[in-house]
Tab-separated table of C-alpha atoms in Angstrom:
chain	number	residue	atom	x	y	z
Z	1	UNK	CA	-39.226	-11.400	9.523
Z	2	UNK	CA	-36.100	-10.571	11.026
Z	3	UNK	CA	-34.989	-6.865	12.632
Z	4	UNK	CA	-34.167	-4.694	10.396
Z	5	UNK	CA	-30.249	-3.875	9.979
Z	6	UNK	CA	-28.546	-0.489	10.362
Z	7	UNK	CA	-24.961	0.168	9.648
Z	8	UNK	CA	-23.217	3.550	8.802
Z	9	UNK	CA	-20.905	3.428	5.875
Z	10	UNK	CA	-18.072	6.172	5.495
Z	11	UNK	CA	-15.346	6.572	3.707
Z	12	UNK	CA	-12.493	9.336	2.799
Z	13	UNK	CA	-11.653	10.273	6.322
Z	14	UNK	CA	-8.167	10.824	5.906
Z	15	UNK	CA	-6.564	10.937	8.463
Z	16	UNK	CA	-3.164	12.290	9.495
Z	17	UNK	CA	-3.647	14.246	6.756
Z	18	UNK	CA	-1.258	17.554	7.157
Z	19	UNK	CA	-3.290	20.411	5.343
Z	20	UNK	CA	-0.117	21.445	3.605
Z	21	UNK	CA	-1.220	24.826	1.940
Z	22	UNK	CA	-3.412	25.899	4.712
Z	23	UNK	CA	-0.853	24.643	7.548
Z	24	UNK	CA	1.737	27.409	5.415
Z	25	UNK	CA	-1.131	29.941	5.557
Z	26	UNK	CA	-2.340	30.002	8.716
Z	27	UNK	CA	-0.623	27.657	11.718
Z	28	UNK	CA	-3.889	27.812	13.900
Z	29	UNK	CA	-6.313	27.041	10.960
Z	30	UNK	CA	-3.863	24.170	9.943
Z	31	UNK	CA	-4.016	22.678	13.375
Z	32	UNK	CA	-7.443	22.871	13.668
Z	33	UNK	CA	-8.025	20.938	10.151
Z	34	UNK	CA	-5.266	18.669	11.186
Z	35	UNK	CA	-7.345	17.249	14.298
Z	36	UNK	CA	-10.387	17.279	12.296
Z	37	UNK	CA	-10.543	14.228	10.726
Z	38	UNK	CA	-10.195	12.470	14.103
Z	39	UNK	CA	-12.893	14.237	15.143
Z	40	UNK	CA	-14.937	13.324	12.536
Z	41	UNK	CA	-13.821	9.537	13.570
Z	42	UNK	CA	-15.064	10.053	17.100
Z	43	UNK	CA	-17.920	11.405	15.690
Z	44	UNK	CA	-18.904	8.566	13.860
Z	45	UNK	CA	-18.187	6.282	16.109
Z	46	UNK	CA	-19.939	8.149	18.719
Z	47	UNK	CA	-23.280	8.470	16.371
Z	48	UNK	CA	-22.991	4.379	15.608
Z	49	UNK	CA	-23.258	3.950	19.614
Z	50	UNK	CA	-25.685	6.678	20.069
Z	51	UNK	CA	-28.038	5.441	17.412
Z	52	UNK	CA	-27.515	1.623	17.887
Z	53	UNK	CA	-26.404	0.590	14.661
Z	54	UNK	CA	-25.345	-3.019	13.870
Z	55	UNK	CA	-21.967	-2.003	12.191
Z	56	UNK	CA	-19.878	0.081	10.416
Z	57	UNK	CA	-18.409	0.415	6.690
Z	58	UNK	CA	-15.170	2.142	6.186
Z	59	UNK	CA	-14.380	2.227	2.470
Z	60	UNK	CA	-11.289	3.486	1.780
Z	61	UNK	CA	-8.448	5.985	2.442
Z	62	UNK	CA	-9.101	5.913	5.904
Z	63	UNK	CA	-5.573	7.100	6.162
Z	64	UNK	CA	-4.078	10.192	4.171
Z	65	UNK	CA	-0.939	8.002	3.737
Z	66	UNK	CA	0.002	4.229	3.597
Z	67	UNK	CA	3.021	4.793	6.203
Z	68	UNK	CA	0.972	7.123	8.652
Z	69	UNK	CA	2.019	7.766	12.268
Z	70	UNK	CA	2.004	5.542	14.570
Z	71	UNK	CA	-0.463	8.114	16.601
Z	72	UNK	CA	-2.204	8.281	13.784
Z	73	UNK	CA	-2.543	4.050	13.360
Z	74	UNK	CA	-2.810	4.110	17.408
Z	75	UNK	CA	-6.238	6.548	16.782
Z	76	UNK	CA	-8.215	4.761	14.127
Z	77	UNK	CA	-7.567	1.406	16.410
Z	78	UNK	CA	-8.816	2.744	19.510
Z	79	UNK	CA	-11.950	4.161	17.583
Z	80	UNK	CA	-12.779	0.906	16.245
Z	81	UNK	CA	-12.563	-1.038	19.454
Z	82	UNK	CA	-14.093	2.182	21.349
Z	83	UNK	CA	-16.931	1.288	18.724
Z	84	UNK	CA	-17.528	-2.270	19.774
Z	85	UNK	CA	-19.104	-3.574	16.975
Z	86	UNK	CA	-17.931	-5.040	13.721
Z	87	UNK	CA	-16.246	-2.898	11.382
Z	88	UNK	CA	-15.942	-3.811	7.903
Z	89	UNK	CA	-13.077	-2.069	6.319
Z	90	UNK	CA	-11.800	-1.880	2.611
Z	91	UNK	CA	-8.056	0.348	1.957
Z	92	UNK	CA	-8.093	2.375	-0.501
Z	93	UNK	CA	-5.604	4.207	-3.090
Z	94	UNK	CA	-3.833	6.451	0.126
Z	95	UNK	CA	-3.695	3.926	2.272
Z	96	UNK	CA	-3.087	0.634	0.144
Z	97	UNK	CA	0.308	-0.723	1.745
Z	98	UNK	CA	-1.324	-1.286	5.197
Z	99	UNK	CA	2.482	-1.614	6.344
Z	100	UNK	CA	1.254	-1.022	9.976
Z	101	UNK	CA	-0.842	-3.747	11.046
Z	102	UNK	CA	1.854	-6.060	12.448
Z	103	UNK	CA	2.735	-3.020	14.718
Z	104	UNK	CA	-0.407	-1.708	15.779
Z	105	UNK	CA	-3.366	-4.423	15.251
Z	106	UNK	CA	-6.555	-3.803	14.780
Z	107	UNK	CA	-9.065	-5.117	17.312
Z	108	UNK	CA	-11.005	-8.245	17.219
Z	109	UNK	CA	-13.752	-6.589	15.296
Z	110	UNK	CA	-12.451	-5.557	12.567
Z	111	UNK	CA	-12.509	-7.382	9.487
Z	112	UNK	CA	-10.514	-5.962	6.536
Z	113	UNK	CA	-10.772	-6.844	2.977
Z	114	UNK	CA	-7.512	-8.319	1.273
Z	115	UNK	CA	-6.546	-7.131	-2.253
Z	116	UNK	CA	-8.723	-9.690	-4.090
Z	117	UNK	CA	-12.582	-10.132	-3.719
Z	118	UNK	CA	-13.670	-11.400	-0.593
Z	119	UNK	CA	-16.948	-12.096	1.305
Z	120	UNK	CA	-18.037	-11.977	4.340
Z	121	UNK	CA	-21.213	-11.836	6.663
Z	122	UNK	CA	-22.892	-10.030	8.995
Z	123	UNK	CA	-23.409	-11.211	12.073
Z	124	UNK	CA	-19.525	-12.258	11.648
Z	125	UNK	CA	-20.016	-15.534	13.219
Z	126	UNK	CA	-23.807	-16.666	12.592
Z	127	UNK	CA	-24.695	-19.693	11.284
Z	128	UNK	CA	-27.560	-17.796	9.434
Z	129	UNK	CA	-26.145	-14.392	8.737
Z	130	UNK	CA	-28.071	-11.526	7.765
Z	131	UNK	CA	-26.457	-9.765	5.715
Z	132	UNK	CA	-23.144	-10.971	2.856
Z	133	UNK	CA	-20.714	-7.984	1.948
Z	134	UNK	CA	-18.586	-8.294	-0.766
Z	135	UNK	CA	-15.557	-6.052	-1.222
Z	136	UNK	CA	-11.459	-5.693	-1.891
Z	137	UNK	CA	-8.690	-3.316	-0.442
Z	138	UNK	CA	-6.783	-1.683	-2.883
Z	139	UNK	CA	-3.332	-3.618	-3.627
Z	140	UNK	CA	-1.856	-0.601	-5.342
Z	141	UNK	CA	-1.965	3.328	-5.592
Z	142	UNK	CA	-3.459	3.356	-9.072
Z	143	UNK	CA	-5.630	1.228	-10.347
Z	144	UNK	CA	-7.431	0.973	-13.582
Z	145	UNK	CA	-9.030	-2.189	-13.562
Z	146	UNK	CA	-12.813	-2.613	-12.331
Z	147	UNK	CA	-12.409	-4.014	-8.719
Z	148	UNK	CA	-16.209	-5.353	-8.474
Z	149	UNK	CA	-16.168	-7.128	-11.732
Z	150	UNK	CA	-15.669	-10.516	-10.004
Z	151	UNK	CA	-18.035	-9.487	-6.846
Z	152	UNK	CA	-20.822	-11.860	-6.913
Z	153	UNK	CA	-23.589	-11.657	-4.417
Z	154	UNK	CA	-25.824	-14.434	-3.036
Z	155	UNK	CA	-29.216	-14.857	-4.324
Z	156	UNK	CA	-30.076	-15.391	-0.658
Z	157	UNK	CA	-28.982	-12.663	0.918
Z	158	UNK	CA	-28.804	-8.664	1.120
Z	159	UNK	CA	-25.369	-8.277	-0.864
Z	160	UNK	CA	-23.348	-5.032	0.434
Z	161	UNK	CA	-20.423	-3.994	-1.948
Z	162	UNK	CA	-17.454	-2.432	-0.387
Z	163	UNK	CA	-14.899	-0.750	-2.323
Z	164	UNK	CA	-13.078	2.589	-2.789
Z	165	UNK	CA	-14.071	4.437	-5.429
Z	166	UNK	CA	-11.418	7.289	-6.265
């Protein structure tokens, strides 16, 4: 019997996000809220390290925007190669137009879903993997249609769906 497999999944983290109301309200209290979705980000990446885990899901609006910063791109980058193991990522309905990825790529280990169903495996490159996650990015800001209804899992394997859910 093989190991068994631990992964974090998150999704939601939206970052860049700009607190409008509250940054109005109160400056400091803006600021704070501001910088804390990257901390949240270093957080989970720092909990994957601490606690060993074989990889990590991010499902969706990652970004509070689809034409974020480039400090803000720059960030979520950094985290996933500070991470150092695969990350499995799937856009979701505020961050759909992925505009940025020419200008700022991701790292080597990170494999993002396209806007139709796609598989792929954990380990990434194992002739016997583990594990076969299914999922899609979000191709528009709105969508209506059921995004899993074509996901179709291996009878062979532990099937892990990825998808935004909004």
């Amino acid at each position: 019997m093989s190991a068994p497999i631990r992964f974090i999944h998150c999704a939601d983290l939206h970052l860049g996000s700009r607190f409008v109301g509250i940054s109005t309200d109160d400056a400091e209290l803006g600021k704070r809220m501001r910088f804390s979705t990257f901390n949240a980000l270093d957080e989970i990446v720092n909990k994957a390290m601490h606690e060993a885990v074989d990889f990590i899901v991010f499902s969706g609006d990652i970004f509070d925007e689809s034409n974020e910063t480039p400090y803000t791109r720059q960030k979520f980058a950094d985290a996933v190669a500070r991470a150092g193991i695969p990350c499995y990522i799937a856009y979701g309905n505020h961050d759909y137009k992925r505009r940025w990825e020419d200008s700022i790529p991701l790292p080597p280990n990170a494999y993002v879903f396209g806007s139709e169903p796609e598989k792929m495996f954990y380990p990434p490159k194992a002739m016997e993997p583990q594990i076969e996650l299914i999922g899609i990015s979000y191709h528009k800001r709105t969508v209506y249609e059921d995004l899993t209804r074509n996901f179709k899992g291996s009878s062979d394997k532990f099937t892990i769906g990825v998808v935004h859910c909004d």
